[in-house]
Short mmCIF file of C-alpha atoms in Angstrom, two decimals:
data_model
loop_
_atom_site.label_atom_id
_atom_site.label_comp_id
_atom_site.label_asym_id
_atom_site.label_seq_id
_atom_site.Cartn_x
_atom_site.Cartn_y
_atom_site.Cartn_z
CA MET A 218 57.67 -11.13 -4.06
CA THR A 219 53.26 -12.15 -5.12
CA LYS A 220 52.00 -10.90 -7.87
CA LYS A 221 48.28 -8.90 -7.75
CA ILE A 222 45.93 -10.91 -10.57
CA PRO A 223 43.67 -7.80 -11.86
CA LEU A 224 39.80 -9.94 -11.33
CA ASP A 225 37.08 -9.27 -13.13
CA LEU A 226 33.51 -9.76 -11.09
CA LEU A 227 30.62 -10.42 -13.14
CA ASP A 228 26.71 -11.30 -11.78
CA ASP A 229 26.17 -14.19 -13.07
CA GLY A 230 22.60 -14.50 -11.60
CA SER A 231 23.90 -16.60 -8.35
CA ALA A 232 23.50 -13.63 -5.95
CA LEU A 233 19.57 -13.74 -3.49
CA TYR A 234 19.62 -10.27 -4.75
CA VAL A 235 20.18 -7.93 -6.83
CA SER A 236 20.68 -4.36 -6.35
CA GLU A 237 18.24 -2.26 -8.80
CA ARG A 238 18.08 1.10 -9.63
CA LYS A 239 15.53 3.38 -8.29
CA ILE A 240 12.19 3.92 -11.08
CA TYR A 241 10.81 6.41 -11.40
CA PRO A 242 7.65 5.85 -12.81
CA ARG A 243 6.24 9.41 -14.90
CA ASP A 244 3.11 10.73 -15.36
CA VAL A 245 0.49 9.47 -17.68
CA ASP A 246 -3.19 9.95 -18.85
CA GLY A 247 -5.86 8.09 -20.00
CA GLY A 248 -8.42 5.80 -19.56
CA PHE A 249 -7.19 2.84 -18.57
CA GLN A 250 -4.97 5.18 -15.52
CA THR A 251 -8.55 7.02 -14.51
CA TRP A 252 -10.06 3.33 -14.30
CA ARG A 253 -6.96 2.56 -11.14
CA LYS A 254 -7.32 5.78 -10.47
CA ILE A 255 -11.54 5.16 -9.47
CA ALA A 256 -9.90 1.47 -8.11
CA VAL A 257 -7.84 3.39 -6.08
CA VAL A 258 -10.00 5.52 -4.68
CA LEU A 259 -13.12 2.41 -3.81
CA LEU A 260 -10.68 -0.04 -2.37
CA LEU A 261 -8.77 2.41 0.06
CA GLY A 262 -11.67 4.47 0.14
CA MET A 263 -13.69 0.74 1.89
CA PHE A 264 -10.73 -0.43 3.70
CA TYR A 265 -10.64 3.29 5.85
CA VAL A 266 -14.27 3.99 6.09
CA PHE A 267 -15.91 0.16 6.58
CA PRO A 268 -14.54 0.42 10.72
CA TRP A 269 -16.60 3.87 11.06
CA LEU A 270 -20.31 2.46 9.75
CA ARG A 271 -22.04 1.20 12.39
CA TRP A 272 -25.19 -1.56 11.61
CA ASP A 273 -27.56 -2.24 14.29
CA GLY A 274 -26.34 -1.04 16.65
CA ARG A 275 -22.89 -2.05 16.41
CA GLN A 276 -19.57 -1.40 14.04
CA ALA A 277 -20.92 -3.08 10.04
CA VAL A 278 -17.73 -5.17 9.88
CA LEU A 279 -15.80 -6.95 13.17
CA PHE A 280 -13.56 -9.78 13.02
CA ASP A 281 -14.39 -9.85 17.04
CA LEU A 282 -11.50 -12.81 17.13
CA PRO A 283 -11.29 -13.10 21.29
CA ALA A 284 -14.95 -13.56 20.45
CA ARG A 285 -14.86 -16.06 17.36
CA LYS A 286 -17.66 -13.92 15.60
CA PHE A 287 -17.06 -12.22 12.80
CA TYR A 288 -19.68 -8.93 11.58
CA VAL A 289 -20.48 -7.98 8.10
CA PHE A 290 -23.47 -5.69 8.07
CA GLY A 291 -26.41 -8.18 8.15
CA LEU A 292 -24.00 -11.16 8.52
CA ASN A 293 -22.14 -12.41 11.48
CA PHE A 294 -20.16 -15.49 10.83
CA TRP A 295 -19.59 -18.83 14.38
CA PRO A 296 -16.65 -21.14 14.02
CA GLN A 297 -19.10 -23.30 12.75
CA ASP A 298 -20.15 -21.50 10.14
CA PHE A 299 -15.99 -21.86 9.28
CA VAL A 300 -17.10 -23.89 5.59
CA PHE A 301 -18.34 -20.28 4.05
CA LEU A 302 -14.20 -19.25 4.91
CA ALA A 303 -12.64 -21.59 3.16
CA MET A 304 -15.66 -21.84 0.12
CA LEU A 305 -14.77 -18.18 -0.27
CA LEU A 306 -10.59 -18.77 -0.73
CA VAL A 307 -11.93 -21.45 -3.26
CA ILE A 308 -13.73 -18.41 -4.88
CA ALA A 309 -11.10 -16.93 -4.28
CA GLY A 310 -9.11 -19.66 -5.80
CA PHE A 311 -12.06 -19.40 -9.30
CA ALA A 312 -11.84 -16.26 -9.65
CA LEU A 313 -7.64 -16.26 -10.08
CA PHE A 314 -7.86 -18.96 -12.39
CA PHE A 315 -10.96 -16.99 -14.39
CA PHE A 316 -9.97 -13.92 -14.95
CA THR A 317 -6.14 -14.90 -15.17
CA ALA A 318 -6.67 -17.21 -18.39
CA LEU A 319 -9.40 -14.17 -19.75
CA ALA A 320 -7.34 -10.72 -19.90
CA GLY A 321 -3.57 -11.34 -17.59
CA ARG A 322 -3.36 -9.92 -14.59
CA LEU A 323 -5.81 -7.89 -14.06
CA TRP A 324 -5.68 -8.29 -9.99
CA CYS A 325 -2.34 -7.42 -10.25
CA GLY A 326 -2.60 -4.04 -12.00
CA TYR A 327 -6.26 -2.45 -10.37
CA ALA A 328 -6.68 -4.47 -6.86
CA CYS A 329 -3.46 -6.06 -5.36
CA PRO A 330 -3.09 -4.12 -2.56
CA GLN A 331 0.69 -3.44 -3.43
CA THR A 332 -0.58 -1.81 -5.64
CA VAL A 333 -2.33 0.54 -4.83
CA TRP A 334 -0.57 1.94 -1.52
CA THR A 335 1.95 2.23 -3.34
CA GLU A 336 -0.70 4.18 -6.20
CA VAL A 337 -1.13 6.07 -2.93
CA PHE A 338 2.61 6.68 -1.68
CA LEU A 339 3.82 7.56 -5.50
CA TRP A 340 1.64 10.28 -5.54
CA MET A 341 2.52 12.41 -2.81
CA GLU A 342 6.11 11.43 -3.74
CA GLN A 343 4.97 14.17 -6.86
CA TRP A 344 3.21 16.37 -4.24
CA THR A 345 5.65 16.68 -3.23
CA GLU A 346 9.53 15.87 -4.98
CA GLY A 347 7.94 16.91 -8.34
CA ASP A 348 7.61 15.06 -11.90
CA ARG A 349 9.60 12.38 -12.56
CA ASN A 350 11.93 15.17 -14.08
CA ALA A 351 12.43 16.35 -10.18
CA ARG A 352 12.43 13.33 -8.60
CA MET A 353 15.47 12.46 -10.76
CA LYS A 354 17.78 15.75 -10.10
CA LEU A 355 16.71 15.85 -6.21
CA ASP A 356 18.35 13.20 -6.09
CA ALA A 357 21.21 13.05 -8.07
CA GLY A 358 21.66 16.57 -5.91
CA PRO A 359 23.20 17.00 -3.18
CA TRP A 360 22.23 17.52 0.64
CA ASN A 361 20.50 21.27 0.68
CA ARG A 362 18.19 23.11 2.65
CA ASN A 363 15.11 22.26 -0.29
CA LYS A 364 16.35 18.93 -0.47
CA ILE A 365 15.34 17.84 2.58
CA LEU A 366 12.40 20.32 3.15
CA ARG A 367 10.73 17.67 -0.06
CA LYS A 368 12.12 14.76 1.23
CA GLY A 369 11.19 15.18 4.90
CA SER A 370 8.20 15.81 3.97
CA LYS A 371 6.89 13.18 1.99
CA HIS A 372 8.71 10.62 5.07
CA ALA A 373 6.00 12.69 6.63
CA LEU A 374 3.27 12.38 4.82
CA TRP A 375 4.35 8.81 3.85
CA LEU A 376 4.29 8.26 7.89
CA VAL A 377 0.94 9.48 8.53
CA PHE A 378 -0.70 7.44 6.67
CA ALA A 379 1.54 4.51 7.35
CA LEU A 380 0.68 4.73 11.19
CA TRP A 381 -2.96 5.09 9.50
CA THR A 382 -3.83 2.60 7.54
CA GLY A 383 -1.82 1.18 10.66
CA PHE A 384 -4.70 1.77 13.49
CA THR A 385 -7.34 1.05 10.49
CA PHE A 386 -5.72 -2.46 10.36
CA VAL A 387 -6.80 -3.17 14.20
CA GLY A 388 -9.52 -1.29 14.30
CA PHE A 389 -11.59 -3.89 12.15
CA PHE A 390 -10.27 -6.36 14.39
CA THR A 391 -10.47 -4.21 17.97
CA PRO A 392 -13.92 -2.10 18.11
CA ILE A 393 -12.82 1.34 16.27
CA THR A 394 -14.34 3.80 18.34
CA ASP A 395 -12.68 2.14 21.76
CA LEU A 396 -8.99 1.90 19.35
CA ALA A 397 -9.39 5.82 18.85
CA ALA A 398 -10.85 6.84 22.25
CA ARG A 399 -7.50 5.96 24.07
CA THR A 400 -4.81 6.98 21.00
CA PRO A 401 -2.10 6.86 23.08
CA LEU A 402 -0.85 10.53 23.70
CA PHE A 403 -4.87 11.56 22.31
CA GLY A 404 -6.95 9.71 24.27
CA SER A 405 -7.78 8.57 27.34
CA ALA A 406 -6.08 6.58 29.29
CA PRO A 407 -4.96 3.45 30.00
CA GLY A 408 -3.75 3.99 26.33
CA TRP A 409 -3.61 0.89 24.08
CA GLY A 410 -2.55 -2.07 24.79
CA ASN A 411 0.32 -4.80 23.98
CA TRP A 412 -0.67 -6.72 21.22
CA GLU A 413 -2.60 -3.32 20.22
CA LEU A 414 0.21 -1.40 19.75
CA PHE A 415 2.89 -4.01 18.61
CA TRP A 416 -0.04 -5.04 15.76
CA VAL A 417 -0.41 -1.43 14.82
CA LEU A 418 3.26 -0.94 13.96
CA PHE A 419 3.56 -3.11 11.87
CA TYR A 420 1.34 -2.43 9.64
CA ALA A 421 2.20 1.13 9.82
CA LEU A 422 5.85 -0.44 9.13
CA ALA A 423 5.20 -2.97 6.02
CA THR A 424 2.89 -0.33 4.36
CA TRP A 425 5.78 2.09 5.07
CA GLY A 426 8.55 -0.35 3.65
CA ASN A 427 6.41 -1.66 0.58
CA ALA A 428 4.68 1.17 -1.16
CA GLY A 429 7.63 3.31 -0.02
CA PHE A 430 10.38 1.43 -0.58
CA LEU A 431 10.51 -1.59 -2.16
CA ARG A 432 7.27 -1.61 -4.89
CA GLU A 433 7.84 -3.27 -7.51
CA GLN A 434 10.42 -5.43 -6.17
CA VAL A 435 7.48 -6.87 -4.39
CA CYS A 436 6.05 -7.62 -8.16
CA LYS A 437 8.71 -9.59 -9.49
CA TYR A 438 10.56 -10.56 -5.67
CA MET A 439 8.72 -11.48 -3.40
CA CYS A 440 4.68 -12.42 -4.27
CA PRO A 441 5.17 -16.13 -6.61
CA TYR A 442 2.11 -14.60 -8.21
CA ALA A 443 3.62 -13.21 -10.98
CA ARG A 444 6.27 -16.96 -11.09
CA PHE A 445 3.66 -18.55 -11.51
CA GLN A 446 1.58 -17.07 -14.00
CA SER A 447 2.34 -18.47 -17.26
CA ALA A 448 0.67 -21.91 -16.02
CA MET A 449 -2.41 -20.32 -16.64
CA PHE A 450 -1.73 -18.49 -20.08
CA ASP A 451 -2.21 -19.04 -23.42
CA ARG A 452 -1.93 -17.54 -26.89
CA ASN A 453 -5.18 -16.78 -26.51
CA THR A 454 -5.06 -14.53 -23.31
CA LEU A 455 -5.52 -11.24 -22.78
CA ILE A 456 -2.39 -9.03 -22.11
CA ILE A 457 -1.11 -5.72 -22.91
CA ALA A 458 0.92 -6.19 -25.88
CA TYR A 459 3.09 -4.22 -28.50
CA ASP A 460 2.84 -4.57 -32.66
CA PRO A 461 6.00 -5.15 -34.46
CA MET A 462 5.31 -5.94 -36.78
CA ARG A 463 3.21 -1.94 -37.38
CA GLY A 464 6.52 -0.82 -34.74
CA GLU A 465 9.40 -1.19 -36.39
CA PRO A 466 12.41 -0.81 -37.29
CA ARG A 467 11.47 1.92 -34.44
CA GLY A 468 13.21 4.99 -34.61
CA PRO A 469 12.15 8.58 -34.33
CA ARG A 470 11.31 10.82 -37.58
CA LYS A 471 9.21 13.96 -38.62
CA ARG A 472 5.95 14.45 -37.98
CA GLY A 473 4.28 14.53 -40.97
CA MET A 474 4.66 10.98 -42.15
CA THR A 475 1.66 8.76 -42.86
CA GLY A 476 1.88 5.39 -40.79
CA ALA A 477 3.44 1.71 -41.36
CA ALA A 478 0.44 0.47 -42.32
CA GLU A 479 -0.72 2.39 -44.76
CA ARG A 480 2.56 4.10 -45.89
CA ARG A 481 4.70 0.05 -46.86
CA GLY A 482 2.69 -2.03 -45.03
CA LEU A 483 3.34 -3.86 -42.23
CA LEU A 484 6.21 -6.80 -41.68
CA ASP A 485 6.19 -10.27 -41.14
CA PRO A 486 6.42 -12.04 -38.01
CA ALA A 487 9.85 -13.18 -38.28
CA THR A 488 11.11 -10.22 -38.91
CA ALA A 489 9.50 -8.13 -36.90
CA TYR A 490 10.24 -9.96 -33.82
CA ASP A 491 14.17 -10.30 -34.99
CA TYR A 492 14.17 -6.14 -35.47
CA ALA A 493 12.38 -5.98 -31.87
CA MET A 494 15.04 -8.68 -30.94
CA ARG A 495 18.23 -6.41 -31.99
CA ALA A 496 16.70 -3.51 -30.37
CA ALA A 497 16.81 -4.37 -26.98
CA HIS A 498 20.07 -6.31 -26.77
CA TYR A 499 21.62 -3.22 -27.67
CA ALA A 500 19.09 -1.33 -25.58
CA VAL A 501 19.60 -3.10 -22.46
CA SER A 502 23.75 -3.56 -23.87
CA SER A 503 25.17 -0.65 -22.37
CA VAL A 504 23.19 -1.13 -18.85
CA VAL A 505 22.67 -4.52 -18.05
CA ALA A 506 25.11 -4.03 -15.50
CA ALA A 507 23.88 -0.74 -13.99
CA GLY A 508 20.81 -3.48 -13.13
CA THR A 509 17.60 -2.67 -14.89
CA THR A 510 15.79 -5.18 -16.70
CA ALA A 511 16.48 -7.20 -19.00
CA VAL A 512 15.56 -9.69 -21.34
CA THR A 513 17.81 -10.44 -23.43
CA ASP A 514 21.90 -12.10 -23.02
CA SER A 515 24.33 -9.64 -22.95
CA GLY A 516 27.24 -11.97 -24.15
CA LEU A 517 24.21 -12.74 -27.56
CA LYS A 518 26.42 -11.19 -30.62
CA VAL A 519 23.77 -10.46 -33.17
CA ALA A 520 23.95 -8.08 -35.59
CA PRO A 521 23.16 -4.57 -34.65
CA LEU A 522 20.10 -3.02 -36.77
CA PRO A 523 20.71 -1.22 -40.46
CA LYS A 524 20.00 2.28 -41.18
CA PHE A 525 17.20 2.89 -42.18
CA ALA A 526 15.40 5.74 -44.42
CA PRO A 527 12.28 7.70 -43.01
CA GLU A 528 9.73 6.00 -44.75
CA GLU A 529 10.83 2.70 -44.31
CA LEU A 530 11.04 3.23 -40.48
CA GLY A 531 7.50 0.99 -37.95
CA ASP A 532 4.95 3.92 -36.27
CA CYS A 533 7.10 3.27 -33.47
CA ILE A 534 9.70 6.86 -32.98
CA ASP A 535 11.60 4.90 -29.81
CA CYS A 536 10.61 8.16 -27.56
CA THR A 537 10.77 5.94 -24.71
CA ILE A 538 7.91 7.11 -22.95
CA CYS A 539 6.05 3.52 -22.90
CA VAL A 540 8.90 2.50 -20.63
CA GLN A 541 9.30 6.06 -18.82
CA VAL A 542 5.28 5.68 -17.25
CA CYS A 543 6.06 1.61 -16.04
CA PRO A 544 5.98 0.48 -12.73
CA THR A 545 7.39 -1.55 -12.85
CA GLY A 546 10.31 0.09 -15.18
CA ILE A 547 10.21 -2.91 -18.25
CA ASP A 548 9.94 -1.79 -22.16
CA ILE A 549 7.28 -3.43 -23.12
CA ARG A 550 8.37 -3.20 -27.21
CA ASN A 551 10.11 -6.60 -25.55
CA GLY A 552 7.43 -8.55 -25.06
CA LEU A 553 5.24 -10.39 -22.37
CA GLN A 554 7.66 -10.54 -19.14
CA TYR A 555 7.25 -11.64 -15.50
CA GLU A 556 7.49 -8.16 -14.14
CA CYS A 557 4.19 -6.72 -16.19
CA ILE A 558 0.93 -5.72 -13.73
CA ALA A 559 -0.55 -5.18 -16.76
CA CYS A 560 -2.10 -1.35 -15.54
CA GLY A 561 -2.14 -0.93 -18.71
CA ALA A 562 -0.05 2.98 -18.31
CA CYS A 563 1.77 2.30 -21.28
CA ILE A 564 -0.93 1.62 -22.98
CA ASP A 565 -2.30 5.40 -22.15
CA ALA A 566 1.70 7.30 -23.10
CA CYS A 567 1.84 4.84 -26.47
CA ASP A 568 -2.18 6.24 -27.66
CA ASP A 569 -1.04 9.49 -26.75
CA VAL A 570 1.38 9.39 -28.74
CA MET A 571 0.52 7.63 -31.81
CA ASP A 572 -2.06 11.43 -31.32
CA LYS A 573 0.72 13.37 -31.53
CA MET A 574 1.77 12.15 -34.63
CA GLY A 575 -1.38 11.57 -36.64
CA TYR A 576 -0.43 7.63 -36.49
CA PRO A 577 -4.05 5.23 -35.17
CA LYS A 578 -4.15 4.17 -31.92
CA GLY A 579 -2.85 0.83 -30.63
CA LEU A 580 1.09 0.11 -31.60
CA ILE A 581 0.25 -0.72 -27.46
CA ARG A 582 -2.81 -2.21 -27.26
CA TYR A 583 -5.00 -4.98 -24.94
CA SER A 584 -5.03 -8.38 -27.27
CA THR A 585 -3.83 -11.72 -27.51
CA GLN A 586 -0.66 -13.20 -29.09
CA ASN A 587 -2.82 -15.10 -31.46
CA ALA A 588 -3.88 -11.88 -32.72
CA ILE A 589 -1.13 -9.58 -32.47
CA ASP A 590 0.84 -12.44 -35.10
CA GLY A 591 -2.18 -12.60 -37.14
CA LYS A 592 -3.67 -15.95 -36.50
CA PRO A 593 -7.80 -16.45 -34.85
CA THR A 594 -7.87 -15.54 -31.98
CA ARG A 595 -10.60 -17.13 -30.08
CA VAL A 596 -11.02 -14.97 -26.50
CA LEU A 597 -13.32 -16.45 -25.11
CA ARG A 598 -12.42 -20.73 -25.71
CA PRO A 599 -13.43 -23.53 -23.20
CA ARG A 600 -11.47 -22.87 -19.85
CA VAL A 601 -12.93 -19.74 -19.83
CA PHE A 602 -16.62 -20.84 -19.54
CA VAL A 603 -15.29 -23.48 -16.84
CA TYR A 604 -13.18 -21.35 -14.86
CA GLY A 605 -16.66 -18.80 -15.21
CA LEU A 606 -19.29 -21.38 -14.16
CA LEU A 607 -17.60 -23.54 -11.94
CA LEU A 608 -17.33 -20.12 -10.76
CA LEU A 609 -20.55 -18.29 -11.18
CA ALA A 610 -22.29 -21.95 -9.12
CA LEU A 611 -19.54 -21.35 -6.33
CA CYS A 612 -20.19 -17.89 -5.62
CA ALA A 613 -24.70 -19.06 -6.20
CA GLY A 614 -23.84 -22.07 -3.22
CA TRP A 615 -22.13 -19.99 -0.54
CA ALA A 616 -25.31 -17.14 -0.68
CA TRP A 617 -27.38 -19.93 -0.60
CA GLY A 618 -25.45 -21.24 2.25
CA VAL A 619 -25.35 -18.21 3.53
CA GLY A 620 -29.09 -17.03 3.47
CA HIS A 621 -29.97 -20.52 5.13
CA ARG A 622 -28.23 -21.61 7.23
CA SER A 623 -29.96 -21.87 10.79
CA PRO A 624 -29.56 -19.30 13.01
CA LEU A 625 -29.27 -22.02 15.95
CA ILE A 626 -27.36 -24.92 16.71
CA ALA A 627 -28.57 -27.44 19.03
CA GLU A 628 -27.26 -29.84 21.08
CA VAL A 629 -27.96 -32.51 23.76
CA LEU A 630 -25.48 -34.21 26.28
CA ARG A 631 -27.09 -37.30 28.12
CA ASP A 632 -25.09 -37.36 31.59
CA ARG A 633 -22.88 -39.37 32.15
CA ASN A 634 -22.63 -40.29 35.36
CA ALA A 635 -25.54 -42.64 35.66
CA LEU A 636 -27.44 -44.56 32.77
CA TYR A 637 -30.85 -43.91 34.54
CA ARG A 638 -31.89 -42.91 37.80
CA GLU A 639 -34.76 -44.13 39.91
CA THR A 640 -37.32 -42.26 42.70
CA GLY A 641 -39.08 -42.69 45.76
CA ASP A 642 -41.98 -43.37 43.07
CA GLY A 643 -40.53 -45.74 40.95
CA ARG A 644 -40.65 -43.40 38.23
CA ILE A 645 -37.10 -43.90 35.85
CA GLU A 646 -35.17 -40.81 35.17
CA ASN A 647 -32.54 -39.57 32.19
CA GLY A 648 -30.39 -36.56 32.86
CA TYR A 649 -29.43 -34.16 30.11
CA THR A 650 -27.46 -31.28 29.55
CA LEU A 651 -28.52 -28.93 26.29
CA LYS A 652 -26.52 -27.00 25.60
CA LEU A 653 -29.02 -23.96 22.67
CA VAL A 654 -26.57 -21.15 20.54
CA ASN A 655 -29.04 -18.03 20.07
CA LYS A 656 -26.58 -17.09 16.76
CA ASP A 657 -29.16 -14.60 15.85
CA VAL A 658 -28.14 -10.04 16.61
CA LYS A 659 -31.73 -9.80 19.36
CA ALA A 660 -32.13 -12.62 21.86
CA GLN A 661 -35.20 -14.97 21.21
CA ARG A 662 -37.36 -17.10 21.93
CA PHE A 663 -37.32 -21.59 21.84
CA ARG A 664 -39.89 -23.71 22.52
CA LEU A 665 -38.59 -27.20 23.50
CA THR A 666 -40.39 -30.81 22.99
CA VAL A 667 -39.92 -34.38 22.99
CA GLN A 668 -40.98 -37.08 21.12
CA ALA A 669 -40.05 -40.31 22.59
CA PRO A 670 -42.71 -43.43 22.57
CA ALA A 671 -45.74 -42.58 25.75
CA GLY A 672 -44.93 -42.03 28.54
CA ILE A 673 -41.99 -40.74 29.04
CA ALA A 674 -42.14 -36.97 29.70
CA LEU A 675 -40.20 -33.67 29.59
CA VAL A 676 -40.18 -32.68 33.82
CA GLY A 677 -38.34 -29.78 35.38
CA SER A 678 -39.27 -25.70 35.93
CA GLY A 679 -40.73 -24.32 33.31
CA THR A 680 -42.22 -27.47 32.15
CA SER A 681 -45.87 -26.93 31.01
CA GLY A 682 -48.10 -30.25 29.38
CA GLY A 683 -44.65 -31.11 28.10
CA THR A 684 -42.74 -27.66 26.47
CA GLN A 685 -40.32 -25.98 28.29
CA VAL A 686 -40.03 -22.15 26.61
CA ILE A 687 -36.29 -20.96 26.50
CA ASP A 688 -35.28 -17.26 26.31
CA ALA A 689 -32.26 -16.51 24.85
CA PRO A 690 -30.68 -13.66 24.80
CA ALA A 691 -28.64 -12.72 21.44
CA GLU A 692 -25.61 -14.14 20.29
CA GLN A 693 -25.53 -15.96 24.16
CA VAL A 694 -24.48 -19.54 24.10
CA LEU A 695 -27.05 -21.89 27.27
CA ASN A 696 -26.03 -25.22 29.23
CA LEU A 697 -29.32 -26.23 29.70
CA PRO A 698 -30.92 -29.51 32.58
CA LEU A 699 -33.34 -31.09 31.48
CA THR A 700 -34.95 -34.16 32.96
CA LEU A 701 -37.12 -37.26 30.64
CA SER A 702 -39.51 -39.45 33.42
CA SER A 703 -41.08 -41.85 32.71
CA PRO A 704 -43.27 -45.33 33.54
CA LYS A 705 -41.13 -47.40 35.97
CA ASP A 706 -42.19 -50.48 33.44
CA VAL A 707 -40.07 -48.51 29.89
CA ARG A 708 -37.65 -51.21 29.72
CA GLY A 709 -34.20 -50.70 27.36
CA LYS A 710 -32.43 -48.42 25.46
CA GLN A 711 -35.54 -45.55 24.01
CA GLU A 712 -34.71 -44.10 20.72
CA ILE A 713 -36.34 -39.46 21.02
CA VAL A 714 -35.76 -37.00 19.78
CA PHE A 715 -35.74 -33.38 20.92
CA LYS A 716 -36.93 -30.97 18.97
CA VAL A 717 -36.32 -27.18 19.27
CA GLN A 718 -38.26 -24.17 17.59
CA ARG A 719 -38.45 -20.93 17.98
CA ILE A 720 -41.22 -19.22 18.63
CA ASP A 721 -41.63 -17.42 15.20
CA GLY A 722 -41.16 -20.57 12.99
CA ALA A 723 -38.21 -18.54 11.67
CA ALA A 724 -35.43 -21.25 13.13
CA GLN A 725 -36.28 -25.37 14.17
CA ALA A 726 -33.87 -27.79 15.08
CA ASP A 727 -34.32 -31.75 16.05
CA VAL A 728 -31.84 -34.21 18.63
CA PRO A 729 -31.88 -36.94 17.88
CA SER A 730 -30.68 -38.61 22.46
CA THR A 731 -31.26 -41.89 23.18
CA PHE A 732 -34.01 -43.08 27.13
CA PHE A 733 -32.38 -45.79 29.12
CA GLY A 734 -33.90 -47.66 32.30
CA PRO A 735 -34.12 -51.22 34.06
CA MET A 736 -32.84 -54.33 31.09
#
């Protein structure tokens, strides 16, 4: 007879994925949320509108991969301009370092595509399912006609928006008007190609999944930036922080009391952080198994907080609204956490509560850790200046390089079949191939001349007085055969230069080469 031994399975943190409770962010108004909405409108506006704009008769922003050309309004980039793309990546890296050292995760809170699209999907969820309480009640309730209609409407909106996003994404690489004209079921034959259809559906599915379902889990588990941001932070970096010296001990109370600073003064940092740690421990101990984010060790034994008289309490009334509005579900009162995306929702929510209680704003605010602890702080410090100067220099260099790059590429290749050949009248000829690239979006005329020792001259059709005029269509690569001729007394190797100049003088290229005669 075997005896079953009861086992308790504990999550030791070794699992690759931990199932978490769904987060229902509460809607909040305030200055930071206004800026976030402006950022969403501007960024998504650029994404969805730019492909439809026209510039000089073509799509304003088009990355034409088959032709290996990128068009960005009045600029066009060729494969030879790859160095500018490399510089852009370096600029993006330094911009990340600069803004992170200065003010934390501004990119995450206001400009990251994951944040921007998630915000729009949350708006659609609120339109169809209601506010936070209504959404929680709807998910907890049974499936009925109301739930099916609301859930179905939400997913229909998500799907349409995701497909529109996928279509727009492909429209940056294929002329979008042509892509729209060939839309399956709505456009004309032959419809989309296999790769076009694949990328539209792939990007739509990625948008639907990341912004609709994964949401904050992308920031917490998939994005590497959250993991290495601490290497760029220091105690003088501007972060969103809770002031425990003013807010602790937390607890409910009636309105009419004065603020803690006026009523009993600020706590010393050691006491304030001890109160905050103990409050966090007992706040999460009952729900840590359900998968909520915790910053304390659930096995740690700490003494519970004593009962405080109302006049001993800090300004935090423990309403938890700062937690309810957080899109990643953290409690900012537990200190800086890697899940925080610096969106400022907790600041707006807390300031609103402080207004209602008659307390000063700023219990949760943008500040530095030194300032919160009452120590001297310097936001503008050497590393910020170094990053800023390097970023400014790179941006100026990139702008100068793009503005002064030549719209002309000229290369000369010698005929490899023979060093030289002798004509019937005894002259010596060398053959060449001129590769001429007109990078301009307009047709141009070029003048070709040769700088060479006396007697060596350019000959052939279209040549007059040693000069040849070349008509180059817009954005075309020309391969032109050239012949240089010299008297028979020219011997050995001679240094020459092919000079290609645009008729209007806006571009010029000097290509060195050699001319060979009998030794």
